[in-house]
PDB file of C-alpha atoms in Angstrom:
ATOM      1  CA  GLN A   1    -165.996  36.206  16.297  1.00  0.00           C
ATOM      2  CA  MET A   2    -163.330  33.588  15.127  1.00  0.00           C
ATOM      3  CA  PRO A   3    -160.830  31.928  17.743  1.00  0.00           C
ATOM      4  CA  PRO A   4    -157.239  33.409  17.759  1.00  0.00           C
ATOM      5  CA  GLU A   5    -155.785  30.381  16.021  1.00  0.00           C
ATOM      6  CA  PHE A   6    -158.392  30.490  13.210  1.00  0.00           C
ATOM      7  CA  GLU A   7    -157.059  31.385   9.757  1.00  0.00           C
ATOM      8  CA  PHE A   8    -158.918  32.307   6.596  1.00  0.00           C
ATOM      9  CA  THR A   9    -158.002  31.195   2.897  1.00  0.00           C
ATOM     10  CA  VAL A  10    -159.318  33.294   0.502  1.00  0.00           C
ATOM     11  CA  LYS A  11    -160.144  31.967  -2.873  1.00  0.00           C
ATOM     12  CA  ALA A  12    -158.890  34.372  -5.918  1.00  0.00           C
ATOM     13  CA  TRP A  13    -161.946  35.996  -7.494  1.00  0.00           C
ATOM     14  CA  GLN A  14    -163.417  33.999 -10.490  1.00  0.00           C
ATOM     15  CA  LEU A  15    -162.709  37.249 -12.525  1.00  0.00           C
ATOM     16  CA  ILE A  16    -158.950  36.299 -12.373  1.00  0.00           C
ATOM     17  CA  THR A  17    -159.218  32.415 -12.982  1.00  0.00           C
ATOM     18  CA  HIS A  18    -162.520  31.629 -14.884  1.00  0.00           C
ATOM     19  CA  GLU A  19    -163.734  33.093 -18.319  1.00  0.00           C
ATOM     20  CA  ALA A  20    -166.960  34.561 -18.411  1.00  0.00           C
ATOM     21  CA  LYS A  21    -168.877  31.688 -19.873  1.00  0.00           C
ATOM     22  CA  SER A  22    -168.377  29.901 -16.850  1.00  0.00           C
ATOM     23  CA  PRO A  23    -171.715  28.662 -14.851  1.00  0.00           C
ATOM     24  CA  THR A  24    -170.258  30.112 -11.800  1.00  0.00           C
ATOM     25  CA  TYR A  25    -170.887  33.578 -13.254  1.00  0.00           C
ATOM     26  CA  LYS A  26    -174.505  32.962 -12.939  1.00  0.00           C
ATOM     27  CA  ARG A  27    -173.957  34.139  -9.335  1.00  0.00           C
ATOM     28  CA  LEU A  28    -172.205  37.275 -10.035  1.00  0.00           C
ATOM     29  CA  LYS A  29    -173.552  40.371  -8.618  1.00  0.00           C
ATOM     30  CA  LYS A  30    -171.437  42.721 -10.796  1.00  0.00           C
ATOM     31  CA  LYS A  31    -172.813  43.310 -14.242  1.00  0.00           C
ATOM     32  CA  LEU A  32    -169.989  43.008 -16.859  1.00  0.00           C
ATOM     33  CA  SER A  33    -169.826  44.837 -20.380  1.00  0.00           C
ATOM     34  CA  GLU A  34    -169.407  42.493 -23.354  1.00  0.00           C
ATOM     35  CA  THR A  35    -165.705  43.760 -23.418  1.00  0.00           C
ATOM     36  CA  GLU A  36    -165.141  42.558 -19.446  1.00  0.00           C
ATOM     37  CA  ARG A  37    -167.017  39.599 -20.354  1.00  0.00           C
ATOM     38  CA  GLU A  38    -164.032  38.912 -23.269  1.00  0.00           C
ATOM     39  CA  GLU A  39    -161.008  40.006 -21.153  1.00  0.00           C
ATOM     40  CA  ALA A  40    -162.309  38.112 -17.892  1.00  0.00           C
ATOM     41  CA  GLY A  41    -160.601  35.306 -16.335  1.00  0.00           C
ATOM     42  CA  TYR A  42    -157.715  33.045 -17.174  1.00  0.00           C
ATOM     43  CA  PHE A  43    -155.470  35.194 -15.744  1.00  0.00           C
ATOM     44  CA  LYS A  44    -155.501  37.511 -18.678  1.00  0.00           C
ATOM     45  CA  PRO A  45    -153.358  40.966 -18.838  1.00  0.00           C
ATOM     46  CA  THR A  46    -156.629  42.937 -18.779  1.00  0.00           C
ATOM     47  CA  ALA A  47    -158.067  45.529 -16.342  1.00  0.00           C
ATOM     48  CA  ILE A  48    -160.869  43.421 -15.291  1.00  0.00           C
ATOM     49  CA  VAL A  49    -158.468  40.749 -14.125  1.00  0.00           C
ATOM     50  CA  LYS A  50    -156.141  43.674 -12.351  1.00  0.00           C
ATOM     51  CA  GLN A  51    -159.251  45.041 -10.871  1.00  0.00           C
ATOM     52  CA  ALA A  52    -160.205  41.550  -9.873  1.00  0.00           C
ATOM     53  CA  TRP A  53    -156.872  41.079  -8.038  1.00  0.00           C
ATOM     54  CA  GLU A  54    -157.085  44.222  -6.353  1.00  0.00           C
ATOM     55  CA  THR A  55    -160.713  43.385  -4.795  1.00  0.00           C
ATOM     56  CA  THR A  56    -159.392  39.786  -3.756  1.00  0.00           C
ATOM     57  CA  LEU A  57    -156.245  41.737  -2.278  1.00  0.00           C
ATOM     58  CA  ALA A  58    -158.333  43.924  -0.299  1.00  0.00           C
ATOM     59  CA  CYS A  59    -160.561  41.124   1.047  1.00  0.00           C
ATOM     60  CA  VAL A  60    -157.329  39.063   2.252  1.00  0.00           C
ATOM     61  CA  LYS A  61    -156.032  42.038   4.088  1.00  0.00           C
ATOM     62  CA  ALA A  62    -159.702  42.536   5.846  1.00  0.00           C
ATOM     63  CA  LEU A  63    -159.660  38.802   6.926  1.00  0.00           C
ATOM     64  CA  LYS A  64    -155.975  38.933   7.773  1.00  0.00           C
ATOM     65  CA  ALA A  65    -155.779  35.812   5.620  1.00  0.00           C
ATOM     66  CA  LYS A  66    -152.456  34.236   4.921  1.00  0.00           C
ATOM     67  CA  THR A  67    -153.392  31.715   2.016  1.00  0.00           C
ATOM     68  CA  ILE A  68    -155.069  32.921  -1.397  1.00  0.00           C
ATOM     69  CA  LEU A  69    -156.298  29.995  -3.292  1.00  0.00           C
ATOM     70  CA  PHE A  70    -156.261  30.196  -7.570  1.00  0.00           C
ATOM     71  CA  GLN A  71    -158.475  27.692  -8.343  1.00  0.00           C
ATOM     72  CA  CYS A  72    -158.825  27.075 -12.198  1.00  0.00           C
ATOM     73  CA  PRO A  73    -161.376  25.404 -13.965  1.00  0.00           C
ATOM     74  CA  ALA A  74    -160.713  22.198 -16.100  1.00  0.00           C
ATOM     75  CA  SER A  75    -160.965  24.456 -19.308  1.00  0.00           C
ATOM     76  CA  PHE A  76    -157.966  26.280 -18.607  1.00  0.00           C
ATOM     77  CA  LYS A  77    -155.569  23.996 -20.389  1.00  0.00           C
ATOM     78  CA  PRO A  78    -151.977  24.036 -20.235  1.00  0.00           C
ATOM     79  CA  TYR A  79    -151.808  25.996 -23.618  1.00  0.00           C
ATOM     80  CA  LYS A  80    -149.110  28.330 -24.467  1.00  0.00           C
ATOM     81  CA  GLU A  81    -150.973  31.594 -24.308  1.00  0.00           C
ATOM     82  CA  ASN A  82    -152.535  30.261 -20.885  1.00  0.00           C
ATOM     83  CA  ILE A  83    -149.502  29.595 -19.362  1.00  0.00           C
ATOM     84  CA  SER A  84    -148.012  33.081 -20.461  1.00  0.00           C
ATOM     85  CA  ASN A  85    -151.067  34.735 -18.862  1.00  0.00           C
ATOM     86  CA  LEU A  86    -150.328  32.954 -15.501  1.00  0.00           C
ATOM     87  CA  GLU A  87    -146.770  33.625 -15.469  1.00  0.00           C
ATOM     88  CA  ARG A  88    -147.368  37.333 -16.495  1.00  0.00           C
ATOM     89  CA  PHE A  89    -149.831  37.725 -13.805  1.00  0.00           C
ATOM     90  CA  PHE A  90    -147.507  36.210 -10.946  1.00  0.00           C
ATOM     91  CA  SER A  91    -144.462  37.897 -11.943  1.00  0.00           C
ATOM     92  CA  GLY A  92    -146.542  41.049 -11.948  1.00  0.00           C
ATOM     93  CA  ILE A  93    -148.704  41.285  -8.741  1.00  0.00           C
ATOM     94  CA  GLU A  94    -146.874  41.814  -5.065  1.00  0.00           C
ATOM     95  CA  ARG A  95    -146.443  38.784  -3.124  1.00  0.00           C
ATOM     96  CA  GLU A  96    -146.146  40.418   0.125  1.00  0.00           C
ATOM     97  CA  LYS A  97    -146.014  37.558   2.759  1.00  0.00           C
ATOM     98  CA  PHE A  98    -148.937  35.567   1.334  1.00  0.00           C
ATOM     99  CA  ASN A  99    -148.949  31.590   0.413  1.00  0.00           C
ATOM    100  CA  PHE A 100    -150.149  31.432  -3.096  1.00  0.00           C
ATOM    101  CA  VAL A 101    -151.766  28.075  -3.819  1.00  0.00           C
ATOM    102  CA  TRP A 102    -152.731  26.830  -7.164  1.00  0.00           C
ATOM    103  CA  GLU A 103    -154.906  24.331  -7.998  1.00  0.00           C
ATOM    104  CA  PRO A 104    -154.891  23.385 -11.870  1.00  0.00           C
ATOM    105  CA  ARG A 105    -157.406  21.189 -12.881  1.00  0.00           C
ATOM    106  CA  GLY A 106    -157.617  18.778 -16.194  1.00  0.00           C
ATOM    107  CA  ASP A 107    -154.925  17.586 -18.039  1.00  0.00           C
ATOM    108  CA  TRP A 108    -152.017  19.303 -16.691  1.00  0.00           C
ATOM    109  CA  ASP A 109    -148.405  17.517 -16.767  1.00  0.00           C
ATOM    110  CA  ASP A 110    -146.656  17.407 -13.407  1.00  0.00           C
ATOM    111  CA  LYS A 111    -143.418  18.846 -15.127  1.00  0.00           C
ATOM    112  CA  ILE A 112    -145.275  21.962 -16.408  1.00  0.00           C
ATOM    113  CA  ILE A 113    -146.920  22.160 -12.892  1.00  0.00           C
ATOM    114  CA  LYS A 114    -143.643  21.855 -11.045  1.00  0.00           C
ATOM    115  CA  SER A 115    -142.099  24.331 -13.389  1.00  0.00           C
ATOM    116  CA  ILE A 116    -144.612  26.772 -12.427  1.00  0.00           C
ATOM    117  CA  CYS A 117    -144.658  26.288  -9.038  1.00  0.00           C
ATOM    118  CA  GLU A 118    -140.955  26.468  -8.519  1.00  0.00           C
ATOM    119  CA  LYS A 119    -140.728  29.929 -10.472  1.00  0.00           C
ATOM    120  CA  TYR A 120    -143.239  31.584  -8.783  1.00  0.00           C
ATOM    121  CA  ASP A 121    -143.503  29.993  -5.347  1.00  0.00           C
ATOM    122  CA  LEU A 122    -146.830  28.511  -5.399  1.00  0.00           C
ATOM    123  CA  TRP A 123    -148.020  25.674  -3.724  1.00  0.00           C
ATOM    124  CA  HIS A 124    -149.821  22.985  -5.760  1.00  0.00           C
ATOM    125  CA  VAL A 125    -153.193  22.373  -4.685  1.00  0.00           C
ATOM    126  CA  VAL A 126    -154.467  18.589  -5.279  1.00  0.00           C
ATOM    127  CA  ASP A 127    -157.190  16.290  -3.646  1.00  0.00           C
ATOM    128  CA  PRO A 128    -154.436  13.779  -2.577  1.00  0.00           C
ATOM    129  CA  PHE A 129    -156.416  10.712  -3.163  1.00  0.00           C
ATOM    130  CA  THR A 130    -156.901  11.425  -7.140  1.00  0.00           C
ATOM    131  CA  ARG A 131    -153.156  13.189  -7.780  1.00  0.00           C
ATOM    132  CA  LYS A 132    -150.032  13.636  -5.807  1.00  0.00           C
ATOM    133  CA  THR A 133    -148.769  17.062  -5.424  1.00  0.00           C
ATOM    134  CA  VAL A 134    -145.400  18.520  -6.887  1.00  0.00           C
ATOM    135  CA  THR A 135    -144.842  20.555  -3.964  1.00  0.00           C
ATOM    136  CA  PRO A 136    -145.243  17.840  -1.130  1.00  0.00           C
ATOM    137  CA  GLU A 137    -143.153  20.264   1.211  1.00  0.00           C
ATOM    138  CA  LYS A 138    -146.014  23.089   0.677  1.00  0.00           C
ATOM    139  CA  CYS A 139    -149.007  21.180   1.568  1.00  0.00           C
ATOM    140  CA  TYR A 140    -152.323  22.062   0.560  1.00  0.00           C
ATOM    141  CA  TYR A 141    -155.177  19.487   0.058  1.00  0.00           C
ATOM    142  CA  ARG A 142    -158.749  20.298  -1.010  1.00  0.00           C
ATOM    143  CA  LEU A 143    -160.983  17.161  -0.867  1.00  0.00           C
ATOM    144  CA  HIS A 144    -163.969  17.333  -3.321  1.00  0.00           C
ATOM    145  CA  GLY A 145    -165.217  13.765  -2.241  1.00  0.00           C
ATOM    146  CA  ARG A 146    -164.577  10.569  -4.343  1.00  0.00           C
ATOM    147  CA  GLY A 147    -166.953  10.159  -6.989  1.00  0.00           C
ATOM    148  CA  GLY A 148    -168.601  13.547  -6.111  1.00  0.00           C
ATOM    149  CA  TRP A 149    -169.213  16.085  -3.254  1.00  0.00           C
ATOM    150  CA  ARG A 150    -171.595  14.118  -1.597  1.00  0.00           C
ATOM    151  CA  TYR A 151    -169.051  11.623  -0.461  1.00  0.00           C
ATOM    152  CA  GLU A 152    -168.546  11.072   3.334  1.00  0.00           C
ATOM    153  CA  TYR A 153    -164.845  10.062   4.158  1.00  0.00           C
ATOM    154  CA  GLU A 154    -164.331   6.980   6.450  1.00  0.00           C
ATOM    155  CA  ALA A 155    -161.566   6.924   9.347  1.00  0.00           C
ATOM    156  CA  ASP A 156    -159.237   4.780   7.427  1.00  0.00           C
ATOM    157  CA  GLU A 157    -159.262   7.330   4.551  1.00  0.00           C
ATOM    158  CA  LEU A 158    -158.677  10.223   6.949  1.00  0.00           C
ATOM    159  CA  GLU A 159    -155.687   8.327   8.545  1.00  0.00           C
ATOM    160  CA  GLU A 160    -154.309   7.786   5.182  1.00  0.00           C
ATOM    161  CA  LEU A 161    -154.741  11.529   4.617  1.00  0.00           C
ATOM    162  CA  ALA A 162    -152.920  12.225   8.141  1.00  0.00           C
ATOM    163  CA  ALA A 163    -150.006   9.972   7.198  1.00  0.00           C
ATOM    164  CA  LEU A 164    -149.615  12.025   3.596  1.00  0.00           C
ATOM    165  CA  LEU A 165    -149.021  15.389   5.622  1.00  0.00           C
ATOM    166  CA  PRO A 166    -145.308  16.384   6.077  1.00  0.00           C
ATOM    167  CA  LYS A 167    -143.658  16.616   9.403  1.00  0.00           C
ATOM    168  CA  ASN A 168    -143.167  19.962  11.050  1.00  0.00           C
ATOM    169  CA  LYS A 169    -144.402  21.996   7.867  1.00  0.00           C
ATOM    170  CA  PRO A 170    -147.458  23.893   7.593  1.00  0.00           C
ATOM    171  CA  SER A 171    -150.050  22.131   5.927  1.00  0.00           C
ATOM    172  CA  TYR A 172    -153.625  22.667   4.783  1.00  0.00           C
ATOM    173  CA  VAL A 173    -156.418  20.522   4.417  1.00  0.00           C
ATOM    174  CA  PHE A 174    -159.903  21.840   3.185  1.00  0.00           C
ATOM    175  CA  PHE A 175    -162.698  19.504   2.761  1.00  0.00           C
ATOM    176  CA  ASN A 176    -164.914  20.862  -0.166  1.00  0.00           C
ATOM    177  CA  ASN A 177    -167.768  17.980  -0.086  1.00  0.00           C
ATOM    178  CA  ILE A 178    -171.385  17.991   1.829  1.00  0.00           C
ATOM    179  CA  ARG A 179    -170.274  16.502   4.854  1.00  0.00           C
ATOM    180  CA  MET A 180    -167.240  19.176   5.184  1.00  0.00           C
ATOM    181  CA  THR A 181    -167.432  20.210   8.687  1.00  0.00           C
ATOM    182  CA  GLU A 182    -168.048  16.613  10.003  1.00  0.00           C
ATOM    183  CA  ASP A 183    -165.152  15.325   8.008  1.00  0.00           C
ATOM    184  CA  ALA A 184    -163.049  17.997   9.081  1.00  0.00           C
ATOM    185  CA  VAL A 185    -163.887  17.519  12.659  1.00  0.00           C
ATOM    186  CA  LYS A 186    -163.217  13.655  12.755  1.00  0.00           C
ATOM    187  CA  PHE A 187    -159.804  14.686  10.751  1.00  0.00           C
ATOM    188  CA  GLN A 188    -158.860  17.012  13.592  1.00  0.00           C
ATOM    189  CA  GLU A 189    -159.490  14.142  16.062  1.00  0.00           C
ATOM    190  CA  ILE A 190    -157.218  12.039  14.047  1.00  0.00           C
ATOM    191  CA  ILE A 191    -154.534  14.409  13.957  1.00  0.00           C
ATOM    192  CA  LYS A 192    -154.539  14.927  17.956  1.00  0.00           C
ATOM    193  CA  GLU A 193    -154.148  11.578  18.477  1.00  0.00           C
ATOM    194  CA  THR A 194    -151.426  10.820  16.279  1.00  0.00           C
ATOM    195  CA  ALA A 195    -149.482  14.169  17.280  1.00  0.00           C
TER     196      ALA A 195
END
């Protein structure tokens, strides 16, 4: 049982965002055919990506989530084909009332990211200690840990993080490090003190 103010964010299934050669596929319980392996990921206009979106959407609705995270691997580079697939994907799905948050990783130019985010109303997801978001009015931060996921954030870093959040706008901060629970609790205390 979750408290009434609790909100789920759902990460889009890796069959949408990651190619089958990604090491994360080792945990996949669904056995893919060779064709499905070739057609999975990178927002490709394929049956398996469409099916993965429908499965993701069913989970989102079951959890009454508001936000869907599309986390891309660093191997998803800003090549013409990848951008075309991404744009085709976002223009072809029902948005309903969900926040779509996109975490491009690797070498993406801010101008390209901003253009895509504006065109498809996406929130740009970043770790604010490593990169600035191009959508500061729609703030979704994922903190992976400075120097790796074993990192524990200090109080002064969390105060700095709190200062980055826009005033009177919905913001999300997701700790994705080994001390995620402890860091989130410390961060909540800082937010309460500064409110």
